CSV table of C-alpha atoms in Angstrom, one decimal:
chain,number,residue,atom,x,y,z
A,1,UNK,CA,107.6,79.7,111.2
A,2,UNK,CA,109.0,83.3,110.3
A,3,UNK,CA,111.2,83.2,113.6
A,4,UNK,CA,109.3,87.3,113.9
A,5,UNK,CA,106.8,86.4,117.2
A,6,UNK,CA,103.5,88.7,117.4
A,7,UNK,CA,101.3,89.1,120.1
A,8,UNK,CA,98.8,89.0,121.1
A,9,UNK,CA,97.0,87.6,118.1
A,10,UNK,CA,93.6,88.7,118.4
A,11,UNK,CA,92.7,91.9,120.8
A,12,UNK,CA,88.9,93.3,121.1
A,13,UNK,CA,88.5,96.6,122.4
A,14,UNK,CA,86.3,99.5,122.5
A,15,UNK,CA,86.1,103.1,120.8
A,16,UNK,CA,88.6,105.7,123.0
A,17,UNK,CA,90.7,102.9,124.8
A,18,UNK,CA,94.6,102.5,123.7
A,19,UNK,CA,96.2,99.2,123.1
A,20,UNK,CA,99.7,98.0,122.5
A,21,UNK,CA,101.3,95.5,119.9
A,22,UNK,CA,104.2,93.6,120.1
A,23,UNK,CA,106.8,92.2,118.6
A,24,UNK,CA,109.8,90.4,118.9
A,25,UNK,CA,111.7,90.3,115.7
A,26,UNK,CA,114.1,87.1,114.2
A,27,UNK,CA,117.0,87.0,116.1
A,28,UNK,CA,119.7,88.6,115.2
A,29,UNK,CA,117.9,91.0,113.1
A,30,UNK,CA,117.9,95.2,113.5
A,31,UNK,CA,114.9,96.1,111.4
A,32,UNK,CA,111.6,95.9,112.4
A,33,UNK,CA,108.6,97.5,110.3
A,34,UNK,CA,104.9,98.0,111.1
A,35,UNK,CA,102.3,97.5,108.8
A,36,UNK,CA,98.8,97.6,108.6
A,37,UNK,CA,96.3,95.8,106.4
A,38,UNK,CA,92.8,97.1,106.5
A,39,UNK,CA,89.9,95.6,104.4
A,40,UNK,CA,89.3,99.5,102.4
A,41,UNK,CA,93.0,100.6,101.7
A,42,UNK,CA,94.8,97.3,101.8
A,43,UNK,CA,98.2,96.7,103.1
A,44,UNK,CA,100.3,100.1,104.1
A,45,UNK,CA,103.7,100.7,105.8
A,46,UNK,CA,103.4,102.4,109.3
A,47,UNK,CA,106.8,103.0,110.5
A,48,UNK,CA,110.1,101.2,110.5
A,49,UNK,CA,112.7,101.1,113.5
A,50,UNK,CA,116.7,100.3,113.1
A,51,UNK,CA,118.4,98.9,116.2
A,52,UNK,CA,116.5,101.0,118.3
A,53,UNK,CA,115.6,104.3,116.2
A,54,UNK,CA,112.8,105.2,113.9
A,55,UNK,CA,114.4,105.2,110.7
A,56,UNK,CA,111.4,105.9,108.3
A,57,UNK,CA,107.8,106.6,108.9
A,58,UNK,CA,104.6,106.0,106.7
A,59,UNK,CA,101.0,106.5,106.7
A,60,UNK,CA,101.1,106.8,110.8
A,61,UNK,CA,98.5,108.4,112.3
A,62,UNK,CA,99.4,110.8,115.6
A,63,UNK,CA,97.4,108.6,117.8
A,64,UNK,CA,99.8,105.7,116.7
A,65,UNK,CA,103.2,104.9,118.0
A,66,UNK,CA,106.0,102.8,118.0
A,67,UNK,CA,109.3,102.2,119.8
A,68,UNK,CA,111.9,99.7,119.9
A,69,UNK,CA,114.0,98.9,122.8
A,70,UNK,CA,117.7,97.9,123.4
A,71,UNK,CA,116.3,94.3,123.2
A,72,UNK,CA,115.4,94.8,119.6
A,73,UNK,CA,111.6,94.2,120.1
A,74,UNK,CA,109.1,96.6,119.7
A,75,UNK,CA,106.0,98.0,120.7
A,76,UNK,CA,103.2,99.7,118.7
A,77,UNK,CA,100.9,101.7,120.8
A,78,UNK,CA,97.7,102.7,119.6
A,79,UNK,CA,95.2,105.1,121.3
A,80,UNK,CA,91.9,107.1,121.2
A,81,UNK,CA,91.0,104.0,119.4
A,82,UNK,CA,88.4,104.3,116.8
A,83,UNK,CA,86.0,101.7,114.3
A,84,UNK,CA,87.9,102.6,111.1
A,85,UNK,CA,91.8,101.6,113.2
A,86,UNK,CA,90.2,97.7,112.7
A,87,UNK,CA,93.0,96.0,111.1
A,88,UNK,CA,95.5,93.3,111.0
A,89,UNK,CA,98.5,94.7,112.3
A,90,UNK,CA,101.9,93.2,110.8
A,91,UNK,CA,105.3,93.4,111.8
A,92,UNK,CA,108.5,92.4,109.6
A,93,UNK,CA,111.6,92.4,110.4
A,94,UNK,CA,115.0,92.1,107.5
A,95,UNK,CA,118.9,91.3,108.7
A,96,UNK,CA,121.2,93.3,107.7
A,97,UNK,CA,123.0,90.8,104.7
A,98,UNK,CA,119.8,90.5,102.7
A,99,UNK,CA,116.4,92.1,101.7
A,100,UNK,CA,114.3,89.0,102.5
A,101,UNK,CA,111.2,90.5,105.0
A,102,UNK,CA,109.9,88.1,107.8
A,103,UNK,CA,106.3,88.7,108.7
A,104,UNK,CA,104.6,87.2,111.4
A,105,UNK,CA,101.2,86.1,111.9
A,106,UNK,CA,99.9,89.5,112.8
A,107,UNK,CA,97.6,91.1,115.9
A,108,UNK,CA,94.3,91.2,114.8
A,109,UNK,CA,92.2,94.7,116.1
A,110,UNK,CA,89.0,94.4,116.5
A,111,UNK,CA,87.3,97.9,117.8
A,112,UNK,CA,83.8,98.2,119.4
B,1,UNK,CA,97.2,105.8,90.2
B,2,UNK,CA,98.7,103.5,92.5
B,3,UNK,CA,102.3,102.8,92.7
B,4,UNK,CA,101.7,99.2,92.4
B,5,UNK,CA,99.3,97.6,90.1
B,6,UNK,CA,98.3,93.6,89.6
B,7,UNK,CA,96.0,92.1,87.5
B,8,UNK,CA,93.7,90.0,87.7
B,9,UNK,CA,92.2,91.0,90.9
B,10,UNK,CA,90.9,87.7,91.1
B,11,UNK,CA,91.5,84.3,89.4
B,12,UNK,CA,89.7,80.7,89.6
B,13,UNK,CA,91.5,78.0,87.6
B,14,UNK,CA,91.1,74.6,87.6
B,15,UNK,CA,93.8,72.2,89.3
B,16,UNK,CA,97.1,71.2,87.3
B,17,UNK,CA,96.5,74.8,84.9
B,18,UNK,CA,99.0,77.4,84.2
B,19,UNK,CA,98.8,80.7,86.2
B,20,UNK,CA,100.1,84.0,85.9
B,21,UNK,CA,99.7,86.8,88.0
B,22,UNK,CA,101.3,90.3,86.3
B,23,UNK,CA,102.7,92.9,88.8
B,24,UNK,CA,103.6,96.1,87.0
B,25,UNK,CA,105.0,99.4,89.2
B,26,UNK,CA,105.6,103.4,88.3
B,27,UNK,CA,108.7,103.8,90.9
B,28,UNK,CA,111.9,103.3,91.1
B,29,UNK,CA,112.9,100.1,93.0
B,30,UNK,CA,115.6,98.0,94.8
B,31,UNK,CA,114.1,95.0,94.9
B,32,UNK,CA,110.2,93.6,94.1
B,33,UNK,CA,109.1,91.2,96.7
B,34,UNK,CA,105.9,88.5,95.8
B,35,UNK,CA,104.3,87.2,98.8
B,36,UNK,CA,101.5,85.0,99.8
B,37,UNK,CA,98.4,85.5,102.4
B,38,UNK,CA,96.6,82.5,103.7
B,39,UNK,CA,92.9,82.9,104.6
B,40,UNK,CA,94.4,82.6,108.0
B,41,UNK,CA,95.9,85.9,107.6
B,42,UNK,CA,100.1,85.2,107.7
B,43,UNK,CA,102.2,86.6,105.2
B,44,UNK,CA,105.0,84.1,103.8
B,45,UNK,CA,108.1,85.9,101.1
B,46,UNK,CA,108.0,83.7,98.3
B,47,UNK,CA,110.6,85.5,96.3
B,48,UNK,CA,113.1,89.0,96.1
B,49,UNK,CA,113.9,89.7,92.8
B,50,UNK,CA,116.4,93.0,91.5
B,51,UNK,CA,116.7,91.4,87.9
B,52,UNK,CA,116.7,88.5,85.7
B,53,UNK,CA,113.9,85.2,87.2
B,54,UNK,CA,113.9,83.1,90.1
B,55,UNK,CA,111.9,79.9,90.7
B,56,UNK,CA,111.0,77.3,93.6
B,57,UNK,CA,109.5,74.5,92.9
B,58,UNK,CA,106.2,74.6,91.2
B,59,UNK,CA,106.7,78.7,91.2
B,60,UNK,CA,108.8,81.2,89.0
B,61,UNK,CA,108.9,84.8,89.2
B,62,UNK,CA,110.3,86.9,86.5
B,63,UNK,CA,111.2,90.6,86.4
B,64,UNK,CA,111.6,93.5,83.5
B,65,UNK,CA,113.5,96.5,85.5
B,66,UNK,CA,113.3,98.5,81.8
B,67,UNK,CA,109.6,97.6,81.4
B,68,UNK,CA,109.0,98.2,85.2
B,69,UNK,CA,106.7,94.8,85.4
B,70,UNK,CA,106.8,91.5,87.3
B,71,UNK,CA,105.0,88.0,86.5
B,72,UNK,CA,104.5,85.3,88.6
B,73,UNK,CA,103.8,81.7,87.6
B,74,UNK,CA,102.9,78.9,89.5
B,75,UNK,CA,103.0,75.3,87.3
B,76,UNK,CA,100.5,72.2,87.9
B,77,UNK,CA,98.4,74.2,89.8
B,78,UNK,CA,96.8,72.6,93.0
B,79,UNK,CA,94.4,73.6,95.2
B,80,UNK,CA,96.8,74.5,97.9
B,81,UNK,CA,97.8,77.4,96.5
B,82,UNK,CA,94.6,78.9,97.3
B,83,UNK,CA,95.8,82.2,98.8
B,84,UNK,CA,96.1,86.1,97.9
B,85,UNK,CA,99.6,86.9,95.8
B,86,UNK,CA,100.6,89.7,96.7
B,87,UNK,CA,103.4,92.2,94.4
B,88,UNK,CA,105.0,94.9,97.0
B,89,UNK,CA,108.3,96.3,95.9
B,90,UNK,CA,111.3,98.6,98.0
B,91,UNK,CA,111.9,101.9,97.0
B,92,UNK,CA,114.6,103.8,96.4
B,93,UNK,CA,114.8,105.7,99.2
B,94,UNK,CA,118.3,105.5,101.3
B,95,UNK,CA,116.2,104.9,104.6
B,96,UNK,CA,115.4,101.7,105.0
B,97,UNK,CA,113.3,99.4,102.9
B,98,UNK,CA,109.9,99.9,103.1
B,99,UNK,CA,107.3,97.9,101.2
B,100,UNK,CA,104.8,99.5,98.9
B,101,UNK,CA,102.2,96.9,98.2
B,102,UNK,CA,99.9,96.3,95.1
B,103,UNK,CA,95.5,95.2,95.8
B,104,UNK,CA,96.5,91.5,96.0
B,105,UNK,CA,95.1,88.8,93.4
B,106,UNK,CA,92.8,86.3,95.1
B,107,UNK,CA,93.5,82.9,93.9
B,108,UNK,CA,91.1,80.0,94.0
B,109,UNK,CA,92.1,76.8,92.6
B,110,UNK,CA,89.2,74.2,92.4
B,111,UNK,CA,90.1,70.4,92.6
């Protein structure tokens, strides 16, 4: 167990509706980083959030967001879904004394 | 070109052989991370490496920052480690750190 909690872990849904991620990162730590892994381009970095601000953002598309609240958890929002956004959706989170990343088990995003 | 690269894509080796999966990356990088997917889907950190070789138990991961390349080993292979390896490394960049990710090499090892 990573100690970073996903949910939920498996979400069907159709073309044009919006869905939301969560996560709830180890305790104690302030980084939390979305990824997703897609069976054509493979694993990529969506955006990463720093006790509570976006710090650095990746291969996000508009119709994706992401927040973190005062909490440290944090919330990726995805809408106007479309086929291609099927993925497995990761989150990671990293303390502040070292670089280790802690995934969790990922939400996987099935479109119809 | 990707920023990443492994090799082999995939590998099938018998129980108790020798394996090696190369990582090699055209970046500059604070740390190079090799983790492991289950079929399942999670994502476990087997190692962080900056310099130098690390190894737990029945796994050792070595890295060259001049050469710019990574090896992982697993010993006495068992069919356990079934799984995809996976070679990502950290940039450089002062915000935050991000994970760029090579293809994966999908491992099979048969009893």
């Amino acid at each position: 167990d990573s100690g970073v909690t996903q949910t939920p872990k498996h979400l069907i849904t159709a073309t044009g509706q919006r869905v939301t991620l969560r996560c709830s990162p180890r305790s104690g730590d302030l980084s939390v980083y979305w990824y997703q892994q897609s069976l054509d381009q493979g694993l990529q970095f969506l955006i990463q959030y720093y006790n509570g601000e976006e710090r650095a953002k990746g291969n996000i598309l508009e119709r994706f967001s992401a927040q973190q609240f005062p909490d440290l958890h944090s919330e990726l929002n995805l809408s106007s879904l479309e086929l291609g956004d099927s993925a497995l959706y990761f989150c990671a989170s990293r303390g502040t004394g070292g670089n280790t990343i802690y995934f969790g088990e990922g939400s996987w995003l099935t479109v119809v | 070109k990707n920023e990443v690269e492994q090799s082999p894509q995939n590998l099938t080796a018998q129980e108790g052989e020798f394996i090696t999966i190369n990582c090699s990356y055209s970046v500059g990088i604070s740390a190079l991370h090799w983790l492991q997917q289950h079929p399942g889907g999670g994502i476990v950190s087997l190692f962080m490496l900056s310099s130098g070789k690390k190894k737990h138990g029945r796994l050792i991961a070595t890295i060259n920052i001049q050469e710019k390349h990574s090896s992982l080993h697993i010993t006495a292979s068992h069919p356990r480690d079934s799984a995809v390896y996976i070679c990502a490394v950290s940039g450089q960049e002062t915000s935050g750190s991000r994970l760029t990710f090579g293809e994966g090499t999908q491992l099979t090892v048969n009893p």
